PDB file of C-alpha atoms in Angstrom:
ATOM      1  CA  UNK A   1      29.252  36.160   5.087  1.00  0.00           C
ATOM      2  CA  UNK A   2      31.572  34.903   2.256  1.00  0.00           C
ATOM      3  CA  UNK A   3      30.298  33.501  -1.021  1.00  0.00           C
ATOM      4  CA  UNK A   4      31.185  29.921  -0.012  1.00  0.00           C
ATOM      5  CA  UNK A   5      29.245  30.141   3.202  1.00  0.00           C
ATOM      6  CA  UNK A   6      26.248  31.439   1.280  1.00  0.00           C
ATOM      7  CA  UNK A   7      26.473  28.739  -1.244  1.00  0.00           C
ATOM      8  CA  UNK A   8      26.786  26.148   1.478  1.00  0.00           C
ATOM      9  CA  UNK A   9      23.551  27.291   3.089  1.00  0.00           C
ATOM     10  CA  UNK A  10      21.915  27.477  -0.307  1.00  0.00           C
ATOM     11  CA  UNK A  11      22.844  23.802  -1.003  1.00  0.00           C
ATOM     12  CA  UNK A  12      21.680  22.706   2.374  1.00  0.00           C
ATOM     13  CA  UNK A  13      18.327  24.438   1.758  1.00  0.00           C
ATOM     14  CA  UNK A  14      17.923  22.713  -1.623  1.00  0.00           C
ATOM     15  CA  UNK A  15      18.716  19.321  -0.092  1.00  0.00           C
ATOM     16  CA  UNK A  16      16.307  19.706   2.719  1.00  0.00           C
ATOM     17  CA  UNK A  17      13.494  20.966   0.413  1.00  0.00           C
ATOM     18  CA  UNK A  18      13.918  17.836  -1.777  1.00  0.00           C
ATOM     19  CA  UNK A  19      14.133  15.468   1.090  1.00  0.00           C
ATOM     20  CA  UNK A  20      10.836  16.930   2.425  1.00  0.00           C
ATOM     21  CA  UNK A  21       9.202  16.520  -1.015  1.00  0.00           C
ATOM     22  CA  UNK A  22      10.370  12.893  -1.061  1.00  0.00           C
ATOM     23  CA  UNK A  23       8.715  12.180   2.334  1.00  0.00           C
ATOM     24  CA  UNK A  24       5.445  13.853   1.144  1.00  0.00           C
ATOM     25  CA  UNK A  25       5.516  11.760  -2.016  1.00  0.00           C
ATOM     26  CA  UNK A  26       6.029   8.582   0.036  1.00  0.00           C
ATOM     27  CA  UNK A  27       2.866   9.328   1.900  1.00  0.00           C
ATOM     28  CA  UNK A  28       0.778  10.411  -1.051  1.00  0.00           C
ATOM     29  CA  UNK A  29       1.509   8.237  -4.014  1.00  0.00           C
ATOM     30  CA  UNK A  30      -0.672   5.147  -4.682  1.00  0.00           C
ATOM     31  CA  UNK A  31       1.788   2.194  -5.180  1.00  0.00           C
ATOM     32  CA  UNK A  32       5.366   0.892  -4.867  1.00  0.00           C
ATOM     33  CA  UNK A  33       6.639   2.072  -8.087  1.00  0.00           C
ATOM     34  CA  UNK A  34       5.444   5.602  -7.859  1.00  0.00           C
ATOM     35  CA  UNK A  35       6.593   5.835  -4.188  1.00  0.00           C
ATOM     36  CA  UNK A  36      10.043   4.779  -5.320  1.00  0.00           C
ATOM     37  CA  UNK A  37      10.119   7.693  -7.612  1.00  0.00           C
ATOM     38  CA  UNK A  38       9.488   9.939  -4.774  1.00  0.00           C
ATOM     39  CA  UNK A  39      11.757   8.324  -2.206  1.00  0.00           C
ATOM     40  CA  UNK A  40      14.773   7.057  -3.949  1.00  0.00           C
ATOM     41  CA  UNK A  41      15.149   9.901  -6.526  1.00  0.00           C
ATOM     42  CA  UNK A  42      14.059  12.983  -4.628  1.00  0.00           C
ATOM     43  CA  UNK A  43      16.033  11.924  -1.461  1.00  0.00           C
ATOM     44  CA  UNK A  44      19.180  11.131  -3.497  1.00  0.00           C
ATOM     45  CA  UNK A  45      19.025  14.542  -5.096  1.00  0.00           C
ATOM     46  CA  UNK A  46      18.589  16.008  -1.606  1.00  0.00           C
ATOM     47  CA  UNK A  47      21.317  13.852  -0.120  1.00  0.00           C
ATOM     48  CA  UNK A  48      23.774  14.644  -2.914  1.00  0.00           C
ATOM     49  CA  UNK A  49      23.113  18.372  -2.345  1.00  0.00           C
ATOM     50  CA  UNK A  50      23.589  18.141   1.429  1.00  0.00           C
ATOM     51  CA  UNK A  51      26.892  16.248   0.672  1.00  0.00           C
ATOM     52  CA  UNK A  52      27.939  18.923  -1.694  1.00  0.00           C
ATOM     53  CA  UNK A  53      27.293  21.380   1.032  1.00  0.00           C
ATOM     54  CA  UNK A  54      29.876  19.487   3.259  1.00  0.00           C
ATOM     55  CA  UNK A  55      32.401  19.608   0.450  1.00  0.00           C
ATOM     56  CA  UNK A  56      31.958  23.302   0.022  1.00  0.00           C
ATOM     57  CA  UNK A  57      32.108  23.817   3.745  1.00  0.00           C
ATOM     58  CA  UNK A  58      35.516  21.854   3.872  1.00  0.00           C
ATOM     59  CA  UNK A  59      36.843  23.883   0.979  1.00  0.00           C
ATOM     60  CA  UNK A  60      35.942  27.125   2.717  1.00  0.00           C
ATOM     61  CA  UNK A  61      37.416  26.003   6.068  1.00  0.00           C
ATOM     62  CA  UNK A  62      40.589  24.808   4.188  1.00  0.00           C
ATOM     63  CA  UNK A  63      40.962  28.168   2.554  1.00  0.00           C
ATOM     64  CA  UNK A  64      40.646  29.868   5.912  1.00  0.00           C
ATOM     65  CA  UNK A  65      42.767  27.613   8.048  1.00  0.00           C
ATOM     66  CA  UNK A  66      44.912  25.509   5.580  1.00  0.00           C
ATOM     67  CA  UNK A  67      44.425  22.567   8.006  1.00  0.00           C
ATOM     68  CA  UNK A  68      44.791  19.233   5.925  1.00  0.00           C
ATOM     69  CA  UNK A  69      41.897  17.506   7.906  1.00  0.00           C
ATOM     70  CA  UNK A  70      39.471  19.454   5.724  1.00  0.00           C
ATOM     71  CA  UNK A  71      40.988  18.182   2.475  1.00  0.00           C
ATOM     72  CA  UNK A  72      40.287  14.683   3.939  1.00  0.00           C
ATOM     73  CA  UNK A  73      36.669  15.633   4.897  1.00  0.00           C
ATOM     74  CA  UNK A  74      36.041  17.162   1.498  1.00  0.00           C
ATOM     75  CA  UNK A  75      37.378  14.243  -0.569  1.00  0.00           C
ATOM     76  CA  UNK A  76      35.593  11.642   1.495  1.00  0.00           C
ATOM     77  CA  UNK A  77      32.222  13.623   1.182  1.00  0.00           C
ATOM     78  CA  UNK A  78      32.764  13.762  -2.555  1.00  0.00           C
ATOM     79  CA  UNK A  79      33.195   9.950  -2.678  1.00  0.00           C
ATOM     80  CA  UNK A  80      30.085   9.528  -0.529  1.00  0.00           C
ATOM     81  CA  UNK A  81      28.093  11.553  -3.120  1.00  0.00           C
ATOM     82  CA  UNK A  82      29.445   9.255  -5.899  1.00  0.00           C
ATOM     83  CA  UNK A  83      28.658   6.108  -3.993  1.00  0.00           C
ATOM     84  CA  UNK A  84      25.120   7.310  -3.150  1.00  0.00           C
ATOM     85  CA  UNK A  85      24.406   7.957  -6.887  1.00  0.00           C
ATOM     86  CA  UNK A  86      25.732   4.500  -7.971  1.00  0.00           C
ATOM     87  CA  UNK A  87      24.131   2.391  -5.169  1.00  0.00           C
ATOM     88  CA  UNK A  88      20.751   4.250  -5.446  1.00  0.00           C
ATOM     89  CA  UNK A  89      20.497   3.430  -9.212  1.00  0.00           C
ATOM     90  CA  UNK A  90      21.386  -0.295  -8.869  1.00  0.00           C
ATOM     91  CA  UNK A  91      19.328  -0.887  -5.750  1.00  0.00           C
ATOM     92  CA  UNK A  92      16.107   0.808  -6.970  1.00  0.00           C
ATOM     93  CA  UNK A  93      16.483  -1.222 -10.210  1.00  0.00           C
ATOM     94  CA  UNK A  94      16.672  -4.374  -8.182  1.00  0.00           C
ATOM     95  CA  UNK A  95      13.776  -3.514  -5.986  1.00  0.00           C
ATOM     96  CA  UNK A  96      11.578  -2.657  -8.958  1.00  0.00           C
ATOM     97  CA  UNK A  97      12.510  -5.789 -10.841  1.00  0.00           C
ATOM     98  CA  UNK A  98      11.904  -8.020  -7.820  1.00  0.00           C
ATOM     99  CA  UNK A  99       8.596  -6.444  -7.159  1.00  0.00           C
ATOM    100  CA  UNK A 100       7.386  -6.935 -10.642  1.00  0.00           C
ATOM    101  CA  UNK A 101       8.548 -10.564 -10.782  1.00  0.00           C
ATOM    102  CA  UNK A 102       6.791 -11.299  -7.452  1.00  0.00           C
ATOM    103  CA  UNK A 103       3.478 -10.008  -8.786  1.00  0.00           C
ATOM    104  CA  UNK A 104       3.205  -6.456  -7.660  1.00  0.00           C
ATOM    105  CA  UNK A 105       1.325  -4.697 -10.454  1.00  0.00           C
ATOM    106  CA  UNK A 106       1.525  -0.955 -11.081  1.00  0.00           C
ATOM    107  CA  UNK A 107      -1.633   0.760  -9.991  1.00  0.00           C
ATOM    108  CA  UNK A 108      -3.451   3.258 -12.120  1.00  0.00           C
ATOM    109  CA  UNK A 109      -1.188   2.162 -14.889  1.00  0.00           C
ATOM    110  CA  UNK A 110      -2.361   3.220 -18.446  1.00  0.00           C
ATOM    111  CA  UNK A 111       0.061   0.601 -19.959  1.00  0.00           C
ATOM    112  CA  UNK A 112       2.207  -2.310 -18.854  1.00  0.00           C
ATOM    113  CA  UNK A 113       4.441  -3.632 -21.698  1.00  0.00           C
ATOM    114  CA  UNK A 114       6.392  -5.777 -19.322  1.00  0.00           C
ATOM    115  CA  UNK A 115       3.292  -7.790 -18.318  1.00  0.00           C
ATOM    116  CA  UNK A 116       2.485  -8.246 -21.945  1.00  0.00           C
ATOM    117  CA  UNK A 117       6.052  -9.419 -22.894  1.00  0.00           C
ATOM    118  CA  UNK A 118       5.826 -11.960 -20.000  1.00  0.00           C
ATOM    119  CA  UNK A 119       9.500 -11.857 -19.051  1.00  0.00           C
TER     120      UNK A 119
ATOM    121  CA  UNK B   1      49.145  -8.302 -18.307  1.00  0.00           C
ATOM    122  CA  UNK B   2      47.204  -5.126 -19.554  1.00  0.00           C
ATOM    123  CA  UNK B   3      44.324  -6.015 -17.210  1.00  0.00           C
ATOM    124  CA  UNK B   4      46.625  -6.371 -14.294  1.00  0.00           C
ATOM    125  CA  UNK B   5      48.294  -3.041 -14.955  1.00  0.00           C
ATOM    126  CA  UNK B   6      44.947  -1.174 -15.448  1.00  0.00           C
ATOM    127  CA  UNK B   7      43.446  -2.669 -12.233  1.00  0.00           C
ATOM    128  CA  UNK B   8      46.649  -1.835 -10.372  1.00  0.00           C
ATOM    129  CA  UNK B   9      46.575   1.814 -11.522  1.00  0.00           C
ATOM    130  CA  UNK B  10      42.895   2.228 -10.763  1.00  0.00           C
ATOM    131  CA  UNK B  11      43.245   0.769  -7.285  1.00  0.00           C
ATOM    132  CA  UNK B  12      46.405   2.688  -6.484  1.00  0.00           C
ATOM    133  CA  UNK B  13      44.870   6.026  -7.527  1.00  0.00           C
ATOM    134  CA  UNK B  14      41.781   5.449  -5.507  1.00  0.00           C
ATOM    135  CA  UNK B  15      43.937   4.602  -2.470  1.00  0.00           C
ATOM    136  CA  UNK B  16      45.985   7.786  -2.956  1.00  0.00           C
ATOM    137  CA  UNK B  17      42.704   9.832  -3.304  1.00  0.00           C
ATOM    138  CA  UNK B  18      41.419   8.238  -0.013  1.00  0.00           C
ATOM    139  CA  UNK B  19      44.562   8.976   1.907  1.00  0.00           C
ATOM    140  CA  UNK B  20      45.299  12.519   0.600  1.00  0.00           C
ATOM    141  CA  UNK B  21      46.476  14.927   3.255  1.00  0.00           C
ATOM    142  CA  UNK B  22      48.358  12.391   5.364  1.00  0.00           C
ATOM    143  CA  UNK B  23      51.873  13.755   4.976  1.00  0.00           C
ATOM    144  CA  UNK B  24      54.563  15.840   3.199  1.00  0.00           C
ATOM    145  CA  UNK B  25      55.491  13.911  -0.077  1.00  0.00           C
ATOM    146  CA  UNK B  26      53.036  15.854  -2.201  1.00  0.00           C
ATOM    147  CA  UNK B  27      50.164  15.457   0.176  1.00  0.00           C
ATOM    148  CA  UNK B  28      50.893  11.844   1.171  1.00  0.00           C
ATOM    149  CA  UNK B  29      53.112  10.268   3.759  1.00  0.00           C
ATOM    150  CA  UNK B  30      55.715   7.659   2.657  1.00  0.00           C
ATOM    151  CA  UNK B  31      54.053   4.815   4.668  1.00  0.00           C
ATOM    152  CA  UNK B  32      50.727   5.476   3.015  1.00  0.00           C
ATOM    153  CA  UNK B  33      52.306   5.258  -0.340  1.00  0.00           C
ATOM    154  CA  UNK B  34      54.211   2.037   0.352  1.00  0.00           C
ATOM    155  CA  UNK B  35      51.030   0.468   1.886  1.00  0.00           C
ATOM    156  CA  UNK B  36      48.887   1.542  -0.994  1.00  0.00           C
ATOM    157  CA  UNK B  37      51.417   0.152  -3.519  1.00  0.00           C
ATOM    158  CA  UNK B  38      51.421  -3.284  -1.802  1.00  0.00           C
ATOM    159  CA  UNK B  39      47.601  -3.362  -1.397  1.00  0.00           C
ATOM    160  CA  UNK B  40      47.076  -2.325  -5.002  1.00  0.00           C
ATOM    161  CA  UNK B  41      49.442  -5.178  -6.196  1.00  0.00           C
ATOM    162  CA  UNK B  42      47.511  -7.675  -4.141  1.00  0.00           C
ATOM    163  CA  UNK B  43      44.101  -6.241  -5.199  1.00  0.00           C
ATOM    164  CA  UNK B  44      45.044  -6.268  -8.885  1.00  0.00           C
ATOM    165  CA  UNK B  45      46.319  -9.868  -8.679  1.00  0.00           C
ATOM    166  CA  UNK B  46      43.143 -11.117  -7.312  1.00  0.00           C
ATOM    167  CA  UNK B  47      40.452  -8.974  -9.244  1.00  0.00           C
ATOM    168  CA  UNK B  48      42.059  -8.391 -12.665  1.00  0.00           C
ATOM    169  CA  UNK B  49      39.574 -10.824 -14.362  1.00  0.00           C
ATOM    170  CA  UNK B  50      36.580  -8.991 -12.947  1.00  0.00           C
ATOM    171  CA  UNK B  51      37.411  -5.591 -14.128  1.00  0.00           C
ATOM    172  CA  UNK B  52      38.535  -6.479 -17.668  1.00  0.00           C
ATOM    173  CA  UNK B  53      36.144  -9.476 -18.128  1.00  0.00           C
ATOM    174  CA  UNK B  54      35.406  -8.817 -21.730  1.00  0.00           C
ATOM    175  CA  UNK B  55      39.037  -8.509 -22.779  1.00  0.00           C
ATOM    176  CA  UNK B  56      38.257  -5.238 -24.531  1.00  0.00           C
ATOM    177  CA  UNK B  57      40.382  -2.165 -23.576  1.00  0.00           C
ATOM    178  CA  UNK B  58      38.591   0.563 -25.518  1.00  0.00           C
ATOM    179  CA  UNK B  59      37.619   2.224 -22.200  1.00  0.00           C
ATOM    180  CA  UNK B  60      41.311   2.745 -21.421  1.00  0.00           C
ATOM    181  CA  UNK B  61      41.376   5.412 -24.123  1.00  0.00           C
ATOM    182  CA  UNK B  62      41.388   8.887 -22.338  1.00  0.00           C
ATOM    183  CA  UNK B  63      39.098  10.327 -24.889  1.00  0.00           C
ATOM    184  CA  UNK B  64      36.357   7.920 -23.755  1.00  0.00           C
ATOM    185  CA  UNK B  65      36.765   7.800 -19.923  1.00  0.00           C
ATOM    186  CA  UNK B  66      37.427  11.533 -19.504  1.00  0.00           C
ATOM    187  CA  UNK B  67      34.045  12.167 -21.304  1.00  0.00           C
ATOM    188  CA  UNK B  68      32.333  10.446 -18.351  1.00  0.00           C
ATOM    189  CA  UNK B  69      32.746  13.275 -15.871  1.00  0.00           C
ATOM    190  CA  UNK B  70      31.912  15.868 -18.645  1.00  0.00           C
ATOM    191  CA  UNK B  71      28.706  13.719 -19.417  1.00  0.00           C
ATOM    192  CA  UNK B  72      27.735  13.490 -15.621  1.00  0.00           C
ATOM    193  CA  UNK B  73      28.313  17.251 -14.763  1.00  0.00           C
ATOM    194  CA  UNK B  74      26.860  18.621 -18.089  1.00  0.00           C
ATOM    195  CA  UNK B  75      23.938  17.124 -19.954  1.00  0.00           C
ATOM    196  CA  UNK B  76      23.130  14.499 -17.411  1.00  0.00           C
ATOM    197  CA  UNK B  77      22.907  16.907 -14.511  1.00  0.00           C
ATOM    198  CA  UNK B  78      20.681  19.229 -16.456  1.00  0.00           C
ATOM    199  CA  UNK B  79      18.207  16.371 -17.158  1.00  0.00           C
ATOM    200  CA  UNK B  80      18.268  15.403 -13.488  1.00  0.00           C
ATOM    201  CA  UNK B  81      17.480  18.878 -12.318  1.00  0.00           C
ATOM    202  CA  UNK B  82      14.640  19.273 -14.781  1.00  0.00           C
ATOM    203  CA  UNK B  83      13.194  15.827 -13.914  1.00  0.00           C
ATOM    204  CA  UNK B  84      13.537  16.643 -10.196  1.00  0.00           C
ATOM    205  CA  UNK B  85      11.446  19.772 -10.558  1.00  0.00           C
ATOM    206  CA  UNK B  86       8.855  17.767 -12.634  1.00  0.00           C
ATOM    207  CA  UNK B  87       8.568  15.027  -9.961  1.00  0.00           C
ATOM    208  CA  UNK B  88       8.350  17.731  -7.243  1.00  0.00           C
ATOM    209  CA  UNK B  89       5.417  19.338  -9.110  1.00  0.00           C
ATOM    210  CA  UNK B  90       3.755  15.927  -9.383  1.00  0.00           C
ATOM    211  CA  UNK B  91       4.222  15.137  -5.750  1.00  0.00           C
ATOM    212  CA  UNK B  92       2.407  18.318  -4.802  1.00  0.00           C
ATOM    213  CA  UNK B  93      -0.400  18.089  -7.467  1.00  0.00           C
ATOM    214  CA  UNK B  94      -0.749  14.283  -7.828  1.00  0.00           C
ATOM    215  CA  UNK B  95      -1.187  14.810 -11.519  1.00  0.00           C
ATOM    216  CA  UNK B  96       0.281  11.380 -12.505  1.00  0.00           C
ATOM    217  CA  UNK B  97      -0.127   8.942 -15.407  1.00  0.00           C
ATOM    218  CA  UNK B  98       2.090   5.909 -14.524  1.00  0.00           C
ATOM    219  CA  UNK B  99       2.863   2.980 -16.803  1.00  0.00           C
ATOM    220  CA  UNK B 100       5.539   0.615 -18.022  1.00  0.00           C
ATOM    221  CA  UNK B 101       6.821   1.321 -21.449  1.00  0.00           C
ATOM    222  CA  UNK B 102       9.348  -0.432 -23.731  1.00  0.00           C
ATOM    223  CA  UNK B 103      12.438   1.647 -24.816  1.00  0.00           C
ATOM    224  CA  UNK B 104      14.448   0.531 -27.833  1.00  0.00           C
ATOM    225  CA  UNK B 105      18.117   1.746 -27.377  1.00  0.00           C
ATOM    226  CA  UNK B 106      20.181   0.119 -30.094  1.00  0.00           C
ATOM    227  CA  UNK B 107      23.185  -0.075 -27.745  1.00  0.00           C
ATOM    228  CA  UNK B 108      25.291  -3.206 -28.166  1.00  0.00           C
ATOM    229  CA  UNK B 109      28.011  -3.148 -25.447  1.00  0.00           C
ATOM    230  CA  UNK B 110      27.267  -4.187 -21.747  1.00  0.00           C
ATOM    231  CA  UNK B 111      28.769  -0.873 -20.553  1.00  0.00           C
ATOM    232  CA  UNK B 112      26.507   1.166 -22.904  1.00  0.00           C
ATOM    233  CA  UNK B 113      23.362  -0.601 -21.619  1.00  0.00           C
ATOM    234  CA  UNK B 114      24.533  -0.238 -18.004  1.00  0.00           C
ATOM    235  CA  UNK B 115      25.083   3.474 -18.396  1.00  0.00           C
ATOM    236  CA  UNK B 116      21.753   4.064 -20.219  1.00  0.00           C
ATOM    237  CA  UNK B 117      19.813   1.939 -17.582  1.00  0.00           C
ATOM    238  CA  UNK B 118      21.517   3.831 -14.646  1.00  0.00           C
ATOM    239  CA  UNK B 119      20.968   7.233 -16.305  1.00  0.00           C
ATOM    240  CA  UNK B 120      17.330   6.443 -16.709  1.00  0.00           C
ATOM    241  CA  UNK B 121      17.001   5.161 -13.127  1.00  0.00           C
ATOM    242  CA  UNK B 122      18.831   8.194 -11.580  1.00  0.00           C
ATOM    243  CA  UNK B 123      16.492  10.588 -13.591  1.00  0.00           C
ATOM    244  CA  UNK B 124      13.524  11.019 -11.256  1.00  0.00           C
ATOM    245  CA  UNK B 125      10.239   9.829 -12.728  1.00  0.00           C
ATOM    246  CA  UNK B 126      11.638   6.946 -14.644  1.00  0.00           C
ATOM    247  CA  UNK B 127      12.853   3.507 -13.265  1.00  0.00           C
ATOM    248  CA  UNK B 128      14.486   0.724 -15.375  1.00  0.00           C
ATOM    249  CA  UNK B 129      12.386  -2.358 -14.277  1.00  0.00           C
ATOM    250  CA  UNK B 130      13.772  -5.072 -16.624  1.00  0.00           C
ATOM    251  CA  UNK B 131      15.788  -5.713 -19.752  1.00  0.00           C
ATOM    252  CA  UNK B 132      15.103  -7.911 -22.737  1.00  0.00           C
ATOM    253  CA  UNK B 133      18.432  -9.869 -22.876  1.00  0.00           C
ATOM    254  CA  UNK B 134      18.160 -10.609 -26.676  1.00  0.00           C
ATOM    255  CA  UNK B 135      17.076  -7.272 -28.149  1.00  0.00           C
ATOM    256  CA  UNK B 136      18.655  -5.093 -25.408  1.00  0.00           C
ATOM    257  CA  UNK B 137      15.303  -3.313 -24.969  1.00  0.00           C
ATOM    258  CA  UNK B 138      14.631  -1.790 -21.589  1.00  0.00           C
ATOM    259  CA  UNK B 139      11.369  -1.690 -19.802  1.00  0.00           C
ATOM    260  CA  UNK B 140      10.823   1.557 -17.940  1.00  0.00           C
ATOM    261  CA  UNK B 141       8.275   2.536 -15.344  1.00  0.00           C
ATOM    262  CA  UNK B 142       7.504   6.121 -16.145  1.00  0.00           C
ATOM    263  CA  UNK B 143       5.526   8.347 -13.699  1.00  0.00           C
ATOM    264  CA  UNK B 144       3.966  10.434 -16.584  1.00  0.00           C
ATOM    265  CA  UNK B 145       3.482   8.470 -19.784  1.00  0.00           C
ATOM    266  CA  UNK B 146       2.950  10.940 -22.670  1.00  0.00           C
ATOM    267  CA  UNK B 147      -0.548  11.202 -24.341  1.00  0.00           C
ATOM    268  CA  UNK B 148      -0.775   8.456 -27.018  1.00  0.00           C
ATOM    269  CA  UNK B 149       2.596   6.767 -25.959  1.00  0.00           C
ATOM    270  CA  UNK B 150       0.627   3.974 -24.381  1.00  0.00           C
ATOM    271  CA  UNK B 151      -0.562   2.794 -27.810  1.00  0.00           C
ATOM    272  CA  UNK B 152       3.015   2.453 -29.322  1.00  0.00           C
ATOM    273  CA  UNK B 153       4.657  -0.866 -28.729  1.00  0.00           C
ATOM    274  CA  UNK B 154       8.237   0.494 -28.787  1.00  0.00           C
ATOM    275  CA  UNK B 155       9.527   4.021 -27.969  1.00  0.00           C
ATOM    276  CA  UNK B 156      12.804   5.534 -29.054  1.00  0.00           C
ATOM    277  CA  UNK B 157      15.316   6.180 -26.261  1.00  0.00           C
ATOM    278  CA  UNK B 158      15.949   9.810 -26.925  1.00  0.00           C
ATOM    279  CA  UNK B 159      12.228  10.702 -26.550  1.00  0.00           C
ATOM    280  CA  UNK B 160      12.636  10.112 -22.727  1.00  0.00           C
ATOM    281  CA  UNK B 161      15.000  13.102 -22.400  1.00  0.00           C
ATOM    282  CA  UNK B 162      13.684  16.478 -23.320  1.00  0.00           C
ATOM    283  CA  UNK B 163      16.655  18.728 -23.081  1.00  0.00           C
ATOM    284  CA  UNK B 164      19.784  16.676 -23.947  1.00  0.00           C
ATOM    285  CA  UNK B 165      20.342  13.729 -26.181  1.00  0.00           C
ATOM    286  CA  UNK B 166      21.767  11.527 -23.546  1.00  0.00           C
ATOM    287  CA  UNK B 167      21.813   8.152 -25.618  1.00  0.00           C
ATOM    288  CA  UNK B 168      23.911   9.939 -28.274  1.00  0.00           C
ATOM    289  CA  UNK B 169      26.453  10.840 -25.409  1.00  0.00           C
ATOM    290  CA  UNK B 170      26.505   7.265 -24.098  1.00  0.00           C
ATOM    291  CA  UNK B 171      27.024   5.951 -27.702  1.00  0.00           C
ATOM    292  CA  UNK B 172      29.906   8.285 -28.002  1.00  0.00           C
ATOM    293  CA  UNK B 173      31.506   7.140 -24.663  1.00  0.00           C
ATOM    294  CA  UNK B 174      30.893   3.392 -24.646  1.00  0.00           C
ATOM    295  CA  UNK B 175      30.299   2.009 -28.063  1.00  0.00           C
TER     296      UNK B 175
END
């Protein structure tokens, strides 16, 4: 087994572990905001690492076969990782803001400065 | 004119990245280069006022935009790994102390606020919920508010990040 193959498996394992933790958090946390911490973040970290595993796999295959389709696969997977990171940040911000504006209060919260500011 | 050129270069480079591996001129085929050139001209003509809306070209300076990948791979990634392990621990133990706190950033530009808000949201355990448009303060939902932090009305931005001073990096890139 080459180093690149071993790293690919390692990244896949990290990705799957964090995706599993995201699902467990979704089931256990008490309200919308804490669930969003578990799902959007843990799953993004997991998805980014599974995508990085694809990039590494294509680099390894390109080094072995020098077939240009693996460059295409690797570059597109890298762009997927970037797009995941950007859309995750913007969409989770939009969901949280919409939830707070429509009256969903954070449960078990020790402080809520946004409620006090009344924005 | 500068905004048209900048948008054209950005779109053309993105097209070339997406079509790499198609032929023999470098790694591109001649038809892809011609199609990309024409599409980039059209896209730049239509969207130049969106990319350069503020009429401020300081981000065209390589010393600024080349710092962005350094920032993402270096200090930001370290923070994300540390915060991911922290949230994983809280998922398993349910040891949470949630709350919405107010963060004072001191950043002025739109891009700086955008980068700080997205860095905070992408770091697990913190979500940007809202922004005060006048003072540019951010409201953050934190999964584990520090002991005593719920009594302070405003918290400094660098206290959110334990290992690297991300706001200082953002100030260097965007302000």
